[in-house]
PDB file of C-alpha atoms in Angstrom:
ATOM      1  CA  MET A 915      18.490  -1.434  11.986  1.00 80.00           C
ATOM      2  CA  GLN A 916      18.456  -1.570   8.603  1.00 91.00           C
ATOM      3  CA  SER A 917      14.343  -1.027   6.442  1.00 95.00           C
ATOM      4  CA  LEU A 918      13.816  -2.216   3.588  1.00 97.00           C
ATOM      5  CA  MET A 919      10.632  -0.461   2.279  1.00 98.00           C
ATOM      6  CA  VAL A 920       9.446  -1.669  -1.128  1.00 98.00           C
ATOM      7  CA  TYR A 921       6.274  -0.151  -2.474  1.00 97.00           C
ATOM      8  CA  SER A 922       3.738  -0.145  -5.320  1.00 96.00           C
ATOM      9  CA  THR A 923       2.073   2.818  -6.901  1.00 93.00           C
ATOM     10  CA  VAL A 924       0.170   3.576  -9.868  1.00 89.00           C
ATOM     11  CA  ASP A 925      -0.119   7.380  -8.801  1.00 88.00           C
ATOM     12  CA  GLY A 926       2.101   7.811  -5.813  1.00 92.00           C
ATOM     13  CA  GLN A 927      -0.265   7.872  -3.210  1.00 95.00           C
ATOM     14  CA  THR A 928       1.494   4.645  -1.639  1.00 97.00           C
ATOM     15  CA  LEU A 929       5.230   6.663  -1.810  1.00 97.00           C
ATOM     16  CA  ALA A 930       3.656   9.089  -0.224  1.00 97.00           C
ATOM     17  CA  ILE A 931       1.978   7.179   2.743  1.00 98.00           C
ATOM     18  CA  CYS A 932       5.976   5.133   2.530  1.00 98.00           C
ATOM     19  CA  ARG A 933       7.866   8.388   3.064  1.00 98.00           C
ATOM     20  CA  ARG A 934       5.011   9.332   6.072  1.00 98.00           C
ATOM     21  CA  ILE A 935       6.212   5.750   7.990  1.00 97.00           C
ATOM     22  CA  LYS A 936       9.990   6.587   6.812  1.00 97.00           C
ATOM     23  CA  LEU A 937       9.964   9.432   8.155  1.00 97.00           C
ATOM     24  CA  HIS A 938       8.417   7.628  11.514  1.00 95.00           C
ATOM     25  CA  LEU A 939      11.075   5.033  11.661  1.00 95.00           C
ATOM     26  CA  GLU A 940      14.428   7.231  10.852  1.00 95.00           C
ATOM     27  CA  GLN A 941      13.273   9.137  13.788  1.00 95.00           C
ATOM     28  CA  ALA A 942      13.706   6.307  16.290  1.00 93.00           C
ATOM     29  CA  GLY A 943      16.686   5.522  14.697  1.00 92.00           C
ATOM     30  CA  GLN A 944      16.587   3.144  11.689  1.00 93.00           C
ATOM     31  CA  SER A 945      17.809   3.698   8.236  1.00 94.00           C
ATOM     32  CA  VAL A 946      15.622   3.449   5.847  1.00 96.00           C
ATOM     33  CA  LYS A 947      16.289   2.304   1.844  1.00 97.00           C
ATOM     34  CA  LEU A 948      13.173   3.122  -0.223  1.00 97.00           C
ATOM     35  CA  LYS A 949      12.902   1.824  -3.335  1.00 97.00           C
ATOM     36  CA  ASP A 950      10.249   0.819  -5.867  1.00 97.00           C
ATOM     37  CA  VAL A 951       9.744  -3.251  -6.598  1.00 97.00           C
ATOM     38  CA  ASP A 952      10.682  -2.817  -9.687  1.00 95.00           C
ATOM     39  CA  GLN A 953      13.709  -1.495  -8.640  1.00 96.00           C
ATOM     40  CA  VAL A 954      14.977  -3.862  -5.686  1.00 95.00           C
ATOM     41  CA  SER A 955      17.728  -6.365  -6.020  1.00 92.00           C
ATOM     42  CA  LEU A 956      18.961  -9.188  -3.862  1.00 92.00           C
ATOM     43  CA  ALA A 957      21.366  -7.370  -1.894  1.00 93.00           C
ATOM     44  CA  ASP A 958      18.760  -5.373  -1.322  1.00 95.00           C
ATOM     45  CA  VAL A 959      16.877  -7.655   0.290  1.00 95.00           C
ATOM     46  CA  ASN A 960      20.130  -9.577   1.559  1.00 93.00           C
ATOM     47  CA  GLY A 961      20.967  -6.402   3.356  1.00 94.00           C
ATOM     48  CA  ALA A 962      17.874  -5.373   5.479  1.00 95.00           C
ATOM     49  CA  GLU A 963      17.258  -6.463   8.734  1.00 94.00           C
ATOM     50  CA  GLN A 964      13.502  -5.265   8.589  1.00 95.00           C
ATOM     51  CA  ILE A 965      11.070  -5.636   5.632  1.00 97.00           C
ATOM     52  CA  ILE A 966       7.961  -3.488   4.616  1.00 97.00           C
ATOM     53  CA  ILE A 967       5.718  -3.615   1.623  1.00 98.00           C
ATOM     54  CA  GLY A 968       3.459  -1.226   0.645  1.00 98.00           C
ATOM     55  CA  ALA A 969       0.883  -1.503  -2.318  1.00 97.00           C
ATOM     56  CA  SER A 970      -1.714   0.123  -4.234  1.00 96.00           C
ATOM     57  CA  ILE A 971      -5.258  -1.206  -5.682  1.00 92.00           C
ATOM     58  CA  ARG A 972      -5.761  -0.014  -9.751  1.00 86.00           C
ATOM     59  CA  TYR A 973      -8.939  -1.996 -10.894  1.00 85.00           C
ATOM     60  CA  GLY A 974      -9.605  -3.702  -8.102  1.00 86.00           C
ATOM     61  CA  LYS A 975      -5.033  -6.088  -8.102  1.00 91.00           C
ATOM     62  CA  HIS A 976      -2.094  -4.587  -6.598  1.00 94.00           C
ATOM     63  CA  ARG A 977       0.499  -4.967  -9.745  1.00 94.00           C
ATOM     64  CA  PRO A 978       1.841  -8.279 -10.837  1.00 95.00           C
ATOM     65  CA  ALA A 979       5.978  -7.105  -9.888  1.00 95.00           C
ATOM     66  CA  LEU A 980       4.573  -7.781  -6.097  1.00 96.00           C
ATOM     67  CA  TYR A 981       3.600 -10.896  -6.509  1.00 96.00           C
ATOM     68  CA  ASP A 982       6.218 -11.371  -8.486  1.00 95.00           C
ATOM     69  CA  PHE A 983       8.475  -9.879  -6.259  1.00 96.00           C
ATOM     70  CA  ILE A 984       7.091 -11.577  -2.573  1.00 96.00           C
ATOM     71  CA  SER A 985       8.182 -15.438  -4.681  1.00 94.00           C
ATOM     72  CA  ALA A 986      11.604 -15.339  -5.780  1.00 94.00           C
ATOM     73  CA  HIS A 987      12.151 -13.590  -1.876  1.00 95.00           C
ATOM     74  CA  LYS A 988       9.492 -14.813  -0.044  1.00 94.00           C
ATOM     75  CA  THR A 989      11.574 -17.170   2.447  1.00 93.00           C
ATOM     76  CA  SER A 990      14.015 -14.060   3.005  1.00 93.00           C
ATOM     77  CA  ILE A 991      11.167 -11.798   3.918  1.00 95.00           C
ATOM     78  CA  GLU A 992       9.823 -14.608   6.217  1.00 94.00           C
ATOM     79  CA  GLY A 993      13.354 -14.562   7.898  1.00 94.00           C
ATOM     80  CA  LYS A 994      12.596 -11.097   9.029  1.00 94.00           C
ATOM     81  CA  PRO A 995      10.361  -8.801  10.897  1.00 95.00           C
ATOM     82  CA  ASN A 996       8.179  -8.396   8.272  1.00 96.00           C
ATOM     83  CA  SER A 997       5.172  -6.137   7.078  1.00 97.00           C
ATOM     84  CA  PHE A 998       2.880  -5.468   4.638  1.00 98.00           C
ATOM     85  CA  PHE A 999      -0.109  -3.020   3.465  1.00 98.00           C
ATOM     86  CA  THR A1000      -2.441  -1.834   1.025  1.00 97.00           C
ATOM     87  CA  VAL A1001      -4.191   1.129  -0.462  1.00 97.00           C
ATOM     88  CA  ASN A1002      -7.356   1.398  -2.166  1.00 94.00           C
ATOM     89  CA  VAL A1003     -10.069   3.474  -1.820  1.00 92.00           C
ATOM     90  CA  VAL A1004     -12.559   0.843  -0.528  1.00 92.00           C
ATOM     91  CA  ALA A1005     -11.008   1.486   2.676  1.00 94.00           C
ATOM     92  CA  ARG A1006     -12.386   5.078   3.183  1.00 94.00           C
ATOM     93  CA  LYS A1007     -15.811   2.580   4.129  1.00 93.00           C
ATOM     94  CA  PRO A1008     -15.196   2.165   7.873  1.00 92.00           C
ATOM     95  CA  GLU A1009     -16.221  -1.558   7.018  1.00 95.00           C
ATOM     96  CA  LYS A1010     -14.160  -2.544   4.727  1.00 94.00           C
ATOM     97  CA  ASN A1011     -10.440  -0.544   6.444  1.00 95.00           C
ATOM     98  CA  THR A1012      -9.580  -3.709   8.139  1.00 95.00           C
ATOM     99  CA  PRO A1013      -7.576  -6.437   7.692  1.00 96.00           C
ATOM    100  CA  LYS A1014      -9.780  -8.704   8.225  1.00 96.00           C
ATOM    101  CA  THR A1015     -11.953  -7.012   6.498  1.00 96.00           C
ATOM    102  CA  ASN A1016     -11.275  -5.185   3.770  1.00 95.00           C
ATOM    103  CA  PRO A1017     -11.406  -7.750   0.378  1.00 95.00           C
ATOM    104  CA  TYR A1018      -8.167  -6.792  -0.990  1.00 96.00           C
ATOM    105  CA  MET A1019      -6.185  -7.524   2.209  1.00 96.00           C
ATOM    106  CA  GLN A1020      -7.877 -10.614   1.650  1.00 95.00           C
ATOM    107  CA  LYS A1021      -7.306 -11.285  -1.878  1.00 95.00           C
ATOM    108  CA  PHE A1022      -3.216 -10.709  -1.615  1.00 96.00           C
ATOM    109  CA  LEU A1023      -2.617 -12.796   1.702  1.00 95.00           C
ATOM    110  CA  VAL A1024      -3.991 -16.288  -0.741  1.00 93.00           C
ATOM    111  CA  LEU A1025      -2.622 -14.733  -3.963  1.00 93.00           C
ATOM    112  CA  SER A1026       0.475 -13.950  -2.411  1.00 92.00           C
ATOM    113  CA  GLN A1027       0.718 -16.824   0.209  1.00 86.00           C
ATOM    114  CA  TRP A1028       2.659 -15.636   2.556  1.00 93.00           C
ATOM    115  CA  GLN A1029       1.740 -14.020   5.595  1.00 94.00           C
ATOM    116  CA  PRO A1030       3.300 -10.647   7.019  1.00 97.00           C
ATOM    117  CA  GLN A1031       4.037 -10.482  10.818  1.00 96.00           C
ATOM    118  CA  LEU A1032       2.158  -6.975  10.450  1.00 96.00           C
ATOM    119  CA  LEU A1033      -0.971  -6.328   8.390  1.00 97.00           C
ATOM    120  CA  GLY A1034      -2.123  -2.541   7.485  1.00 97.00           C
ATOM    121  CA  VAL A1035      -5.236  -1.147   5.625  1.00 98.00           C
ATOM    122  CA  PHE A1036      -5.208   2.602   4.112  1.00 98.00           C
ATOM    123  CA  ALA A1037      -7.196   3.931   2.523  1.00 96.00           C
ATOM    124  CA  GLY A1038      -6.355   6.158  -0.864  1.00 95.00           C
ATOM    125  CA  LYS A1039      -6.513   9.221  -3.009  1.00 94.00           C
ATOM    126  CA  ILE A1040      -8.604   9.790  -6.130  1.00 94.00           C
ATOM    127  CA  ASP A1041      -7.128  12.885  -8.262  1.00 94.00           C
ATOM    128  CA  TYR A1042      -9.253  13.348 -11.614  1.00 95.00           C
ATOM    129  CA  PRO A1043      -6.939  15.810 -12.306  1.00 95.00           C
ATOM    130  CA  LYS A1044      -3.696  13.605 -13.501  1.00 94.00           C
ATOM    131  CA  TYR A1045      -5.626  10.241 -15.032  1.00 93.00           C
ATOM    132  CA  ARG A1046      -6.212   9.993 -18.549  1.00 93.00           C
ATOM    133  CA  PHE A1047      -9.822  10.347 -20.125  1.00 93.00           C
ATOM    134  CA  PHE A1048     -10.158   6.068 -19.772  1.00 92.00           C
ATOM    135  CA  ASP A1049      -8.660   5.927 -15.705  1.00 91.00           C
ATOM    136  CA  LYS A1050     -11.213   8.552 -15.756  1.00 91.00           C
ATOM    137  CA  PHE A1051     -14.099   7.477 -17.048  1.00 92.00           C
ATOM    138  CA  MET A1052     -13.469   4.452 -15.370  1.00 91.00           C
ATOM    139  CA  ILE A1053     -12.567   5.963 -11.943  1.00 91.00           C
ATOM    140  CA  ARG A1054     -15.559   7.819 -12.007  1.00 93.00           C
ATOM    141  CA  PHE A1055     -18.280   4.208 -13.291  1.00 93.00           C
ATOM    142  CA  ILE A1056     -16.497   2.744  -9.820  1.00 90.00           C
ATOM    143  CA  MET A1057     -16.987   5.813  -7.803  1.00 90.00           C
ATOM    144  CA  TRP A1058     -20.654   6.426  -8.884  1.00 93.00           C
ATOM    145  CA  MET A1059     -21.271   2.475  -7.897  1.00 90.00           C
ATOM    146  CA  THR A1060     -20.270   2.173  -4.483  1.00 89.00           C
ATOM    147  CA  LYS A1061     -21.270   6.431  -3.870  1.00 90.00           C
ATOM    148  CA  GLY A1062     -17.925   7.854  -4.105  1.00 92.00           C
ATOM    149  CA  PRO A1063     -17.519  11.225  -5.053  1.00 94.00           C
ATOM    150  CA  THR A1064     -17.607  11.776  -9.250  1.00 92.00           C
ATOM    151  CA  ASP A1065     -16.807  15.560  -9.783  1.00 94.00           C
ATOM    152  CA  THR A1066     -14.588  14.877 -12.257  1.00 93.00           C
ATOM    153  CA  GLN A1067     -12.679  18.249 -10.914  1.00 93.00           C
ATOM    154  CA  GLY A1068     -11.922  17.254  -7.691  1.00 94.00           C
ATOM    155  CA  THR A1069      -9.319  15.564  -5.831  1.00 94.00           C
ATOM    156  CA  PHE A1070     -10.236  13.568  -2.537  1.00 95.00           C
ATOM    157  CA  GLU A1071      -7.989  12.321  -0.334  1.00 94.00           C
ATOM    158  CA  PHE A1072      -9.033   9.638   2.476  1.00 95.00           C
ATOM    159  CA  THR A1073      -5.642   9.071   3.671  1.00 96.00           C
ATOM    160  CA  ASP A1074      -5.995   8.252   7.590  1.00 95.00           C
ATOM    161  CA  TRP A1075      -2.714   9.787   8.051  1.00 97.00           C
ATOM    162  CA  GLN A1076      -3.237   9.414  12.489  1.00 97.00           C
ATOM    163  CA  LYS A1077      -3.853   5.587  10.796  1.00 97.00           C
ATOM    164  CA  VAL A1078      -0.957   6.018   9.017  1.00 98.00           C
ATOM    165  CA  ASP A1079       1.017   6.976  12.153  1.00 97.00           C
ATOM    166  CA  GLN A1080      -0.078   4.145  14.161  1.00 97.00           C
ATOM    167  CA  PHE A1081       1.295   1.682  11.498  1.00 97.00           C
ATOM    168  CA  ALA A1082       4.640   2.694  11.653  1.00 96.00           C
ATOM    169  CA  ALA A1083       4.848   3.307  15.185  1.00 95.00           C
ATOM    170  CA  GLN A1084       3.467  -0.964  15.656  1.00 95.00           C
ATOM    171  CA  LEU A1085       6.888  -1.141  12.780  1.00 94.00           C
ATOM    172  CA  VAL A1086       9.555   0.168  15.741  1.00 91.00           C
ATOM    173  CA  GLN A1087       7.680  -1.628  17.888  1.00 88.00           C
ATOM    174  CA  GLN A1088       7.970  -4.979  16.055  1.00 82.00           C
ATOM    175  CA  THR A1089      11.914  -4.340  15.769  1.00 76.00           C
ATOM    176  CA  THR A1090      12.244  -3.882  19.576  1.00 73.00           C
ATOM    177  CA  GLN A1091      10.803  -7.008  21.164  1.00 62.00           C
TER     178      GLN A1091
END
């Protein structure tokens, strides 16, 4: 099984999640090509038997390149086992950490006009020391408004890695059924 895993990340947490999923798929005997959404070729899409897309949120939006990729390859994606997961800090809240309850997943499904076969939502990471001044200020303000961590000296990882592992297991099942 040849899987193509496409990611869109701003600070790297989505890529870290993709690498964890890739490890699980490879342990199950799959070959996985991991590509940034800006680097995927038509040959990559056509050569894949399964397509997995993961994307992060920044300031309430997925990056435009994600929508461009899906729009350009929607028919090919839909013709294969496919999945999508979103990574956002809102998902740190139990009432917003499922595909049905996460506002960014719901917004994505409307904007992309694609209905993936498997959906996942993972909480991301806040790494204040890495951010530029503007991002640090804005993210701190958003966290203050949503009762999240505001210590700009800190790094706060909210990703539930067990949930990521469970999603990876579902991806393996998706291709063996």
